[in-house]
Amino acid sequence: MTFSKNTYYRFLNEPRYNWKRFLTLLAVRTTGYFNSLTKPDRMPCLVLDDSVIPRERSKKEELLSRVYDHVIHKTVKGFNMLTLGWTDGYSLMPVGFNMMASADARKRVIPASDSIDKRKADYVLMDTWFTNEPFIKELVKKALMSSAC
């Protein structure tokens, strides 16, 4: 099926689409295709990563915050972007993302959503700063609950 360039641009510019759902459905479909191309003994896992998105010139952007950038070792105006990816050791597929504001509510204009999209994988990889006892306990609890089903 082919589409014109204008159809593609109208699709990308439509603000009413649920882009997170679209990305998740695209990832599910694509990783299913990857499944037919890779060895059956692969070990799929999820990868968490964070990046700072600086927005120094923005003045009225929702959830704009002062966040610490660990790469340049200073506080900047912007967002933390938390990215979730799926990998089988050969391929990496973005699955989801959240733009995150400062944890200090006084620095936020509108509070962030509390809803979390839960997905299943054999492993979870992440930077060491994500690892804390309550988070690890929650991962273990979720893994035990999903294996009991």
GROMACS .gro file of N, CA and C in nm, residues 2-136:
model
  405
    2THR      N    1   0.059   0.218  -0.085
    2THR     CA    2   0.138   0.340  -0.092
    2THR      C    3   0.053   0.460  -0.048
    3PHE      N    4   0.121   0.560   0.006
    3PHE     CA    5   0.056   0.682   0.052
    3PHE      C    6   0.128   0.801  -0.007
    4SER      N    7   0.056   0.909  -0.027
    4SER     CA    8   0.120   1.030  -0.076
    4SER      C    9   0.196   1.097   0.039
    5LYS      N   10   0.286   1.184   0.004
    5LYS     CA   11   0.363   1.259   0.103
    5LYS      C   12   0.270   1.342   0.192
    6ASN      N   13   0.166   1.400   0.136
    6ASN     CA   14   0.072   1.481   0.214
    6ASN      C   15  -0.003   1.397   0.317
    7THR      N   16  -0.040   1.274   0.281
    7THR     CA   17  -0.107   1.184   0.377
    7THR      C   18  -0.015   1.156   0.494
    8TYR      N   19   0.110   1.130   0.466
    8TYR     CA   20   0.210   1.103   0.569
    8TYR      C   21   0.224   1.224   0.662
    9TYR      N   22   0.235   1.344   0.608
    9TYR     CA   23   0.251   1.463   0.690
    9TYR      C   24   0.125   1.493   0.772
   10ARG      N   25   0.006   1.473   0.713
   10ARG     CA   26  -0.118   1.492   0.790
   10ARG      C   27  -0.124   1.394   0.907
   11PHE      N   28  -0.081   1.271   0.884
   11PHE     CA   29  -0.078   1.170   0.991
   11PHE      C   30   0.014   1.215   1.103
   12LEU      N   31   0.134   1.260   1.072
   12LEU     CA   32   0.231   1.301   1.173
   12LEU      C   33   0.187   1.427   1.249
   13ASN      N   34   0.111   1.513   1.185
   13ASN     CA   35   0.071   1.639   1.247
   13ASN      C   36  -0.062   1.632   1.322
   14GLU      N   37  -0.126   1.516   1.327
   14GLU     CA   38  -0.256   1.503   1.393
   14GLU      C   39  -0.238   1.487   1.544
   15PRO      N   40  -0.279   1.587   1.623
   15PRO     CA   41  -0.258   1.581   1.768
   15PRO      C   42  -0.354   1.488   1.842
   16ARG      N   43  -0.463   1.446   1.777
   16ARG     CA   44  -0.562   1.362   1.846
   16ARG      C   45  -0.526   1.214   1.845
   17TYR      N   46  -0.426   1.174   1.770
   17TYR     CA   47  -0.386   1.032   1.770
   17TYR      C   48  -0.321   0.997   1.903
   18ASN      N   49  -0.343   0.875   1.947
   18ASN     CA   50  -0.278   0.824   2.068
   18ASN      C   51  -0.142   0.770   2.025
   19TRP      N   52  -0.040   0.855   2.027
   19TRP     CA   53   0.092   0.820   1.974
   19TRP      C   54   0.160   0.711   2.056
   20LYS      N   55   0.138   0.710   2.188
   20LYS     CA   56   0.198   0.604   2.270
   20LYS      C   57   0.138   0.469   2.233
   21ARG      N   58   0.009   0.466   2.214
   21ARG     CA   59  -0.056   0.340   2.173
   21ARG      C   60  -0.007   0.298   2.035
   22PHE      N   61   0.004   0.392   1.943
   22PHE     CA   62   0.054   0.361   1.809
   22PHE      C   63   0.195   0.303   1.815
   23LEU      N   64   0.282   0.365   1.894
   23LEU     CA   65   0.420   0.315   1.907
   23LEU      C   66   0.422   0.175   1.967
   24THR      N   67   0.339   0.152   2.070
   24THR     CA   68   0.334   0.020   2.133
   24THR      C   69   0.283  -0.086   2.035
   25LEU      N   70   0.176  -0.057   1.963
   25LEU     CA   71   0.122  -0.152   1.865
   25LEU      C   72   0.222  -0.180   1.753
   26LEU      N   73   0.291  -0.075   1.709
   26LEU     CA   74   0.394  -0.092   1.606
   26LEU      C   75   0.507  -0.181   1.659
   27ALA      N   76   0.547  -0.159   1.784
   27ALA     CA   77   0.654  -0.240   1.844
   27ALA      C   78   0.611  -0.387   1.857
   28VAL      N   79   0.487  -0.411   1.900
   28VAL     CA   80   0.437  -0.548   1.912
   28VAL      C   81   0.439  -0.618   1.777
   29ARG      N   82   0.392  -0.551   1.676
   29ARG     CA   83   0.388  -0.610   1.541
   29ARG      C   84   0.529  -0.635   1.488
   30THR      N   85   0.616  -0.538   1.506
   30THR     CA   86   0.753  -0.551   1.454
   30THR      C   87   0.832  -0.656   1.528
   31THR      N   88   0.819  -0.660   1.662
   31THR     CA   89   0.893  -0.762   1.738
   31THR      C   90   0.841  -0.901   1.705
   32GLY      N   91   0.714  -0.914   1.673
   32GLY     CA   92   0.660  -1.043   1.626
   32GLY      C   93   0.725  -1.086   1.496
   33TYR      N   94   0.750  -0.989   1.408
   33TYR     CA   95   0.820  -1.019   1.283
   33TYR      C   96   0.965  -1.058   1.311
   34PHE      N   97   1.031  -0.986   1.404
   34PHE     CA   98   1.168  -1.020   1.442
   34PHE      C   99   1.176  -1.163   1.493
   35ASN      N  100   1.071  -1.206   1.562
   35ASN     CA  101   1.067  -1.340   1.620
   35ASN      C  102   1.089  -1.448   1.513
   36SER      N  103   1.035  -1.427   1.394
   36SER     CA  104   1.051  -1.525   1.286
   36SER      C  105   1.190  -1.520   1.223
   37LEU      N  106   1.266  -1.415   1.250
   37LEU     CA  107   1.398  -1.400   1.187
   37LEU      C  108   1.515  -1.437   1.278
   38THR      N  109   1.490  -1.454   1.407
   38THR     CA  110   1.600  -1.478   1.500
   38THR      C  111   1.593  -1.618   1.560
   39LYS      N  112   1.699  -1.655   1.628
   39LYS     CA  113   1.708  -1.788   1.689
   39LYS      C  114   1.604  -1.803   1.801
   40PRO      N  115   1.552  -1.925   1.817
   40PRO     CA  116   1.451  -1.944   1.923
   40PRO      C  117   1.508  -1.934   2.065
   41ASP      N  118   1.640  -1.944   2.081
   41ASP     CA  119   1.699  -1.937   2.214
   41ASP      C  120   1.735  -1.795   2.257
   42ARG      N  121   1.689  -1.696   2.183
   42ARG     CA  122   1.716  -1.556   2.220
   42ARG      C  123   1.652  -1.523   2.353
   43MET      N  124   1.704  -1.423   2.421
   43MET     CA  125   1.650  -1.382   2.551
   43MET      C  126   1.599  -1.238   2.539
   44PRO      N  127   1.469  -1.220   2.513
   44PRO     CA  128   1.417  -1.083   2.503
   44PRO      C  129   1.420  -1.013   2.638
   45CYS      N  130   1.448  -0.884   2.636
   45CYS     CA  131   1.447  -0.806   2.759
   45CYS      C  132   1.406  -0.663   2.728
   46LEU      N  133   1.371  -0.592   2.833
   46LEU     CA  134   1.338  -0.451   2.823
   46LEU      C  135   1.458  -0.369   2.870
   47VAL      N  136   1.479  -0.255   2.808
   47VAL     CA  137   1.589  -0.167   2.843
   47VAL      C  138   1.531  -0.030   2.879
   48LEU      N  139   1.566   0.020   2.997
   48LEU     CA  140   1.525   0.153   3.041
   48LEU      C  141   1.643   0.248   3.030
   49ASP      N  142   1.618   0.368   2.980
   49ASP     CA  143   1.724   0.468   2.974
   49ASP      C  144   1.662   0.605   2.993
   50ASP      N  145   1.742   0.697   3.046
   50ASP     CA  146   1.694   0.833   3.065
   50ASP      C  147   1.787   0.930   2.995
   51SER      N  148   1.730   1.036   2.944
   51SER     CA  149   1.806   1.142   2.877
   51SER      C  150   1.744   1.276   2.915
   52VAL      N  151   1.826   1.378   2.921
   52VAL     CA  152   1.775   1.513   2.946
   52VAL      C  153   1.748   1.580   2.812
   53ILE      N  154   1.629   1.638   2.800
   53ILE     CA  155   1.591   1.715   2.681
   53ILE      C  156   1.593   1.862   2.722
   54PRO      N  157   1.699   1.936   2.690
   54PRO     CA  158   1.705   2.076   2.731
   54PRO      C  159   1.608   2.163   2.650
   55ARG      N  160   1.543   2.257   2.718
   55ARG     CA  161   1.450   2.351   2.655
   55ARG      C  162   1.476   2.489   2.714
   56GLU      N  163   1.597   2.538   2.700
   56GLU     CA  164   1.639   2.664   2.763
   56GLU      C  165   1.558   2.785   2.716
   57ARG      N  166   1.510   2.785   2.594
   57ARG     CA  167   1.439   2.902   2.542
   57ARG      C  168   1.288   2.898   2.566
   58SER      N  169   1.236   2.783   2.609
   58SER     CA  170   1.092   2.770   2.633
   58SER      C  171   1.051   2.849   2.757
   59LYS      N  172   0.930   2.907   2.753
   59LYS     CA  173   0.880   2.984   2.867
   59LYS      C  174   0.743   2.939   2.913
   60LYS      N  175   0.664   2.876   2.827
   60LYS     CA  176   0.528   2.841   2.863
   60LYS      C  177   0.498   2.694   2.837
   61GLU      N  178   0.598   2.612   2.824
   61GLU     CA  179   0.577   2.471   2.793
   61GLU      C  180   0.532   2.393   2.917
   62GLU      N  181   0.426   2.316   2.900
   62GLU     CA  182   0.369   2.238   3.010
   62GLU      C  183   0.472   2.143   3.071
   63LEU      N  184   0.480   2.138   3.203
   63LEU     CA  185   0.571   2.054   3.281
   63LEU      C  186   0.718   2.092   3.269
   64LEU      N  187   0.747   2.207   3.212
   64LEU     CA  188   0.885   2.252   3.203
   64LEU      C  189   0.945   2.263   3.343
   65SER      N  190   1.065   2.209   3.362
   65SER     CA  191   1.126   2.202   3.495
   65SER      C  192   1.275   2.231   3.489
   66ARG      N  193   1.332   2.251   3.606
   66ARG     CA  194   1.477   2.256   3.619
   66ARG      C  195   1.521   2.115   3.653
   67VAL      N  196   1.602   2.054   3.566
   67VAL     CA  197   1.647   1.915   3.585
   67VAL      C  198   1.799   1.910   3.578
   68TYR      N  199   1.856   1.816   3.652
   68TYR     CA  200   2.001   1.801   3.654
   68TYR      C  201   2.044   1.710   3.539
   69ASP      N  202   2.137   1.759   3.457
   69ASP     CA  203   2.192   1.682   3.345
   69ASP      C  204   2.322   1.618   3.391
   70HIS      N  205   2.325   1.485   3.403
   70HIS     CA  206   2.443   1.413   3.452
   70HIS      C  207   2.557   1.412   3.350
   71VAL      N  208   2.528   1.443   3.226
   71VAL     CA  209   2.632   1.445   3.124
   71VAL      C  210   2.716   1.572   3.134
   72ILE      N  211   2.650   1.687   3.149
   72ILE     CA  212   2.724   1.814   3.155
   72ILE      C  213   2.742   1.863   3.299
   73HIS      N  214   2.686   1.790   3.396
   73HIS     CA  215   2.701   1.819   3.539
   73HIS      C  216   2.650   1.958   3.577
   74LYS      N  217   2.531   1.993   3.525
   74LYS     CA  218   2.468   2.116   3.568
   74LYS      C  219   2.318   2.108   3.547
   75THR      N  220   2.245   2.196   3.615
   75THR     CA  221   2.100   2.200   3.605
   75THR      C  222   2.061   2.283   3.483
   76VAL      N  223   1.963   2.230   3.407
   76VAL     CA  224   1.914   2.299   3.288
   76VAL      C  225   1.762   2.304   3.293
   77LYS      N  226   1.705   2.394   3.215
   77LYS     CA  227   1.561   2.399   3.200
   77LYS      C  228   1.523   2.299   3.091
   78GLY      N  229   1.432   2.206   3.125
   78GLY     CA  230   1.394   2.105   3.028
   78GLY      C  231   1.317   1.991   3.090
   79PHE      N  232   1.339   1.871   3.037
   79PHE     CA  233   1.267   1.751   3.078
   79PHE      C  234   1.363   1.634   3.087
   80ASN      N  235   1.326   1.533   3.166
   80ASN     CA  236   1.390   1.403   3.159
   80ASN      C  237   1.302   1.317   3.071
   81MET      N  238   1.364   1.250   2.974
   81MET     CA  239   1.287   1.158   2.891
   81MET      C  240   1.327   1.016   2.931
   82LEU      N  241   1.229   0.940   2.977
   82LEU     CA  242   1.249   0.801   3.013
   82LEU      C  243   1.203   0.717   2.895
   83THR      N  244   1.293   0.632   2.844
   83THR     CA  245   1.264   0.553   2.726
   83THR      C  246   1.266   0.405   2.760
   84LEU      N  247   1.170   0.331   2.709
   84LEU     CA  248   1.164   0.187   2.724
   84LEU      C  249   1.184   0.124   2.588
   85GLY      N  250   1.281   0.034   2.578
   85GLY     CA  251   1.308  -0.036   2.453
   85GLY      C  252   1.302  -0.186   2.474
   86TRP      N  253   1.275  -0.259   2.369
   86TRP     CA  254   1.274  -0.405   2.370
   86TRP      C  255   1.392  -0.452   2.285
   87THR      N  256   1.464  -0.552   2.334
   87THR     CA  257   1.574  -0.607   2.256
   87THR      C  258   1.577  -0.758   2.269
   88ASP      N  259   1.626  -0.822   2.166
   88ASP     CA  260   1.649  -0.966   2.171
   88ASP      C  261   1.798  -0.997   2.160
   89GLY      N  262   1.880  -0.894   2.177
   89GLY     CA  263   2.025  -0.911   2.165
   89GLY      C  264   2.075  -0.880   2.025
   90TYR      N  265   1.984  -0.875   1.928
   90TYR     CA  266   2.020  -0.844   1.790
   90TYR      C  267   1.957  -0.712   1.745
   91SER      N  268   1.836  -0.688   1.791
   91SER     CA  269   1.759  -0.571   1.747
   91SER      C  270   1.715  -0.491   1.869
   92LEU      N  271   1.691  -0.363   1.849
   92LEU     CA  272   1.638  -0.276   1.954
   92LEU      C  273   1.517  -0.204   1.898
   93MET      N  274   1.403  -0.217   1.967
   93MET     CA  275   1.279  -0.155   1.924
   93MET      C  276   1.227  -0.063   2.033
   94PRO      N  277   1.206   0.067   2.005
   94PRO     CA  278   1.146   0.154   2.106
   94PRO      C  279   1.002   0.109   2.132
   95VAL      N  280   0.966   0.100   2.259
   95VAL     CA  281   0.833   0.052   2.297
   95VAL      C  282   0.751   0.165   2.358
   96GLY      N  283   0.815   0.248   2.438
   96GLY     CA  284   0.742   0.355   2.503
   96GLY      C  285   0.836   0.461   2.556
   97PHE      N  286   0.778   0.572   2.595
   97PHE     CA  287   0.857   0.682   2.648
   97PHE      C  288   0.767   0.770   2.733
   98ASN      N  289   0.827   0.841   2.824
   98ASN     CA  290   0.758   0.941   2.904
   98ASN      C  291   0.849   1.061   2.920
   99MET      N  292   0.794   1.177   2.897
   99MET     CA  293   0.866   1.300   2.928
   99MET      C  294   0.834   1.330   3.073
  100MET      N  295   0.938   1.344   3.154
  100MET     CA  296   0.917   1.359   3.298
  100MET      C  297   0.966   1.494   3.346
  101ALA      N  298   0.888   1.553   3.435
  101ALA     CA  299   0.922   1.682   3.494
  101ALA      C  300   0.996   1.659   3.625
  102SER      N  301   1.032   1.766   3.691
  102SER     CA  302   1.100   1.758   3.820
  102SER      C  303   1.011   1.691   3.924
  103ALA      N  304   1.073   1.621   4.017
  103ALA     CA  305   0.998   1.559   4.127
  103ALA      C  306   0.943   1.664   4.223
  104ASP      N  307   1.001   1.781   4.222
  104ASP     CA  308   0.956   1.891   4.309
  104ASP      C  309   0.831   1.955   4.247
  105ALA      N  310   0.716   1.933   4.311
  105ALA     CA  311   0.588   1.981   4.257
  105ALA      C  312   0.585   2.132   4.238
  106ARG      N  313   0.664   2.206   4.314
  106ARG     CA  314   0.666   2.353   4.300
  106ARG      C  315   0.726   2.395   4.166
  107LYS      N  316   0.802   2.307   4.102
  107LYS     CA  317   0.865   2.340   3.975
  107LYS      C  318   0.781   2.295   3.855
  108ARG      N  319   0.666   2.230   3.880
  108ARG     CA  320   0.580   2.181   3.773
  108ARG      C  321   0.459   2.270   3.755
  109VAL      N  322   0.417   2.289   3.631
  109VAL     CA  323   0.298   2.368   3.602
  109VAL      C  324   0.173   2.281   3.613
  110ILE      N  325   0.176   2.160   3.554
  110ILE     CA  326   0.065   2.065   3.556
  110ILE      C  327   0.122   1.929   3.599
  111PRO      N  328   0.057   1.858   3.692
  111PRO     CA  329   0.113   1.731   3.739
  111PRO      C  330   0.119   1.625   3.628
  112ALA      N  331   0.214   1.533   3.642
  112ALA     CA  332   0.232   1.425   3.545
  112ALA      C  333   0.128   1.316   3.568
  113SER      N  334   0.099   1.237   3.465
  113SER     CA  335   0.004   1.126   3.474
  113SER      C  336   0.062   1.013   3.558
  114ASP      N  337  -0.024   0.949   3.638
  114ASP     CA  338   0.018   0.837   3.721
  114ASP      C  339   0.002   0.702   3.651
  115SER      N  340  -0.059   0.701   3.533
  115SER     CA  341  -0.082   0.572   3.465
  115SER      C  342   0.048   0.518   3.407
  116ILE      N  343   0.065   0.387   3.423
  116ILE     CA  344   0.186   0.320   3.374
  116ILE      C  345   0.142   0.206   3.284
  117ASP      N  346   0.200   0.198   3.164
  117ASP     CA  347   0.172   0.091   3.071
  117ASP      C  348   0.262  -0.027   3.106
  118LYS      N  349   0.203  -0.141   3.146
  118LYS     CA  350   0.282  -0.256   3.191
  118LYS      C  351   0.302  -0.354   3.076
  119ARG      N  352   0.421  -0.398   3.056
  119ARG     CA  353   0.456  -0.496   2.954
  119ARG      C  354   0.538  -0.607   3.016
  120LYS      N  355   0.543  -0.726   2.949
  120LYS     CA  356   0.614  -0.843   3.003
  120LYS      C  357   0.741  -0.868   2.923
  121ALA      N  358   0.847  -0.905   2.994
  121ALA     CA  359   0.974  -0.944   2.930
  121ALA      C  360   1.045  -1.040   3.024
  122ASP      N  361   1.145  -1.110   2.971
  122ASP     CA  362   1.222  -1.203   3.052
  122ASP      C  363   1.321  -1.132   3.144
  123TYR      N  364   1.371  -1.017   3.102
  123TYR     CA  365   1.471  -0.943   3.178
  123TYR      C  366   1.442  -0.794   3.168
  124VAL      N  367   1.497  -0.718   3.262
  124VAL     CA  368   1.491  -0.572   3.257
  124VAL      C  369   1.632  -0.520   3.276
  125LEU      N  370   1.681  -0.439   3.183
  125LEU     CA  371   1.813  -0.376   3.192
  125LEU      C  372   1.794  -0.228   3.219
  126MET      N  373   1.879  -0.169   3.303
  126MET     CA  374   1.863  -0.027   3.335
  126MET      C  375   1.993   0.029   3.391
  127ASP      N  376   2.004   0.161   3.393
  127ASP     CA  377   2.116   0.227   3.459
  127ASP      C  378   2.110   0.197   3.609
  128THR      N  379   2.225   0.202   3.675
  128THR     CA  380   2.231   0.167   3.817
  128THR      C  381   2.149   0.261   3.904
  129TRP      N  382   2.130   0.386   3.864
  129TRP     CA  383   2.057   0.477   3.951
  129TRP      C  384   1.909   0.441   3.961
  130PHE      N  385   1.856   0.355   3.871
  130PHE     CA  386   1.719   0.308   3.882
  130PHE      C  387   1.704   0.206   3.994
  131THR      N  388   1.813   0.137   4.026
  131THR     CA  389   1.803   0.025   4.118
  131THR      C  390   1.802   0.072   4.263
  132ASN      N  391   1.691   0.050   4.325
  132ASN     CA  392   1.675   0.073   4.468
  132ASN      C  393   1.586  -0.038   4.521
  133GLU      N  394   1.590  -0.062   4.650
  133GLU     CA  395   1.522  -0.177   4.708
  133GLU      C  396   1.371  -0.182   4.678
  134PRO      N  397   1.296  -0.072   4.695
  134PRO     CA  398   1.152  -0.079   4.666
  134PRO      C  399   1.123  -0.113   4.519
  135PHE      N  400   1.203  -0.058   4.428
  135PHE     CA  401   1.182  -0.085   4.285
  135PHE      C  402   1.210  -0.231   4.253
  136ILE      N  403   1.319  -0.287   4.305
  136ILE     CA  404   1.354  -0.427   4.280
  136ILE      C  405   1.246  -0.519   4.339
   0.00000   0.00000   0.00000
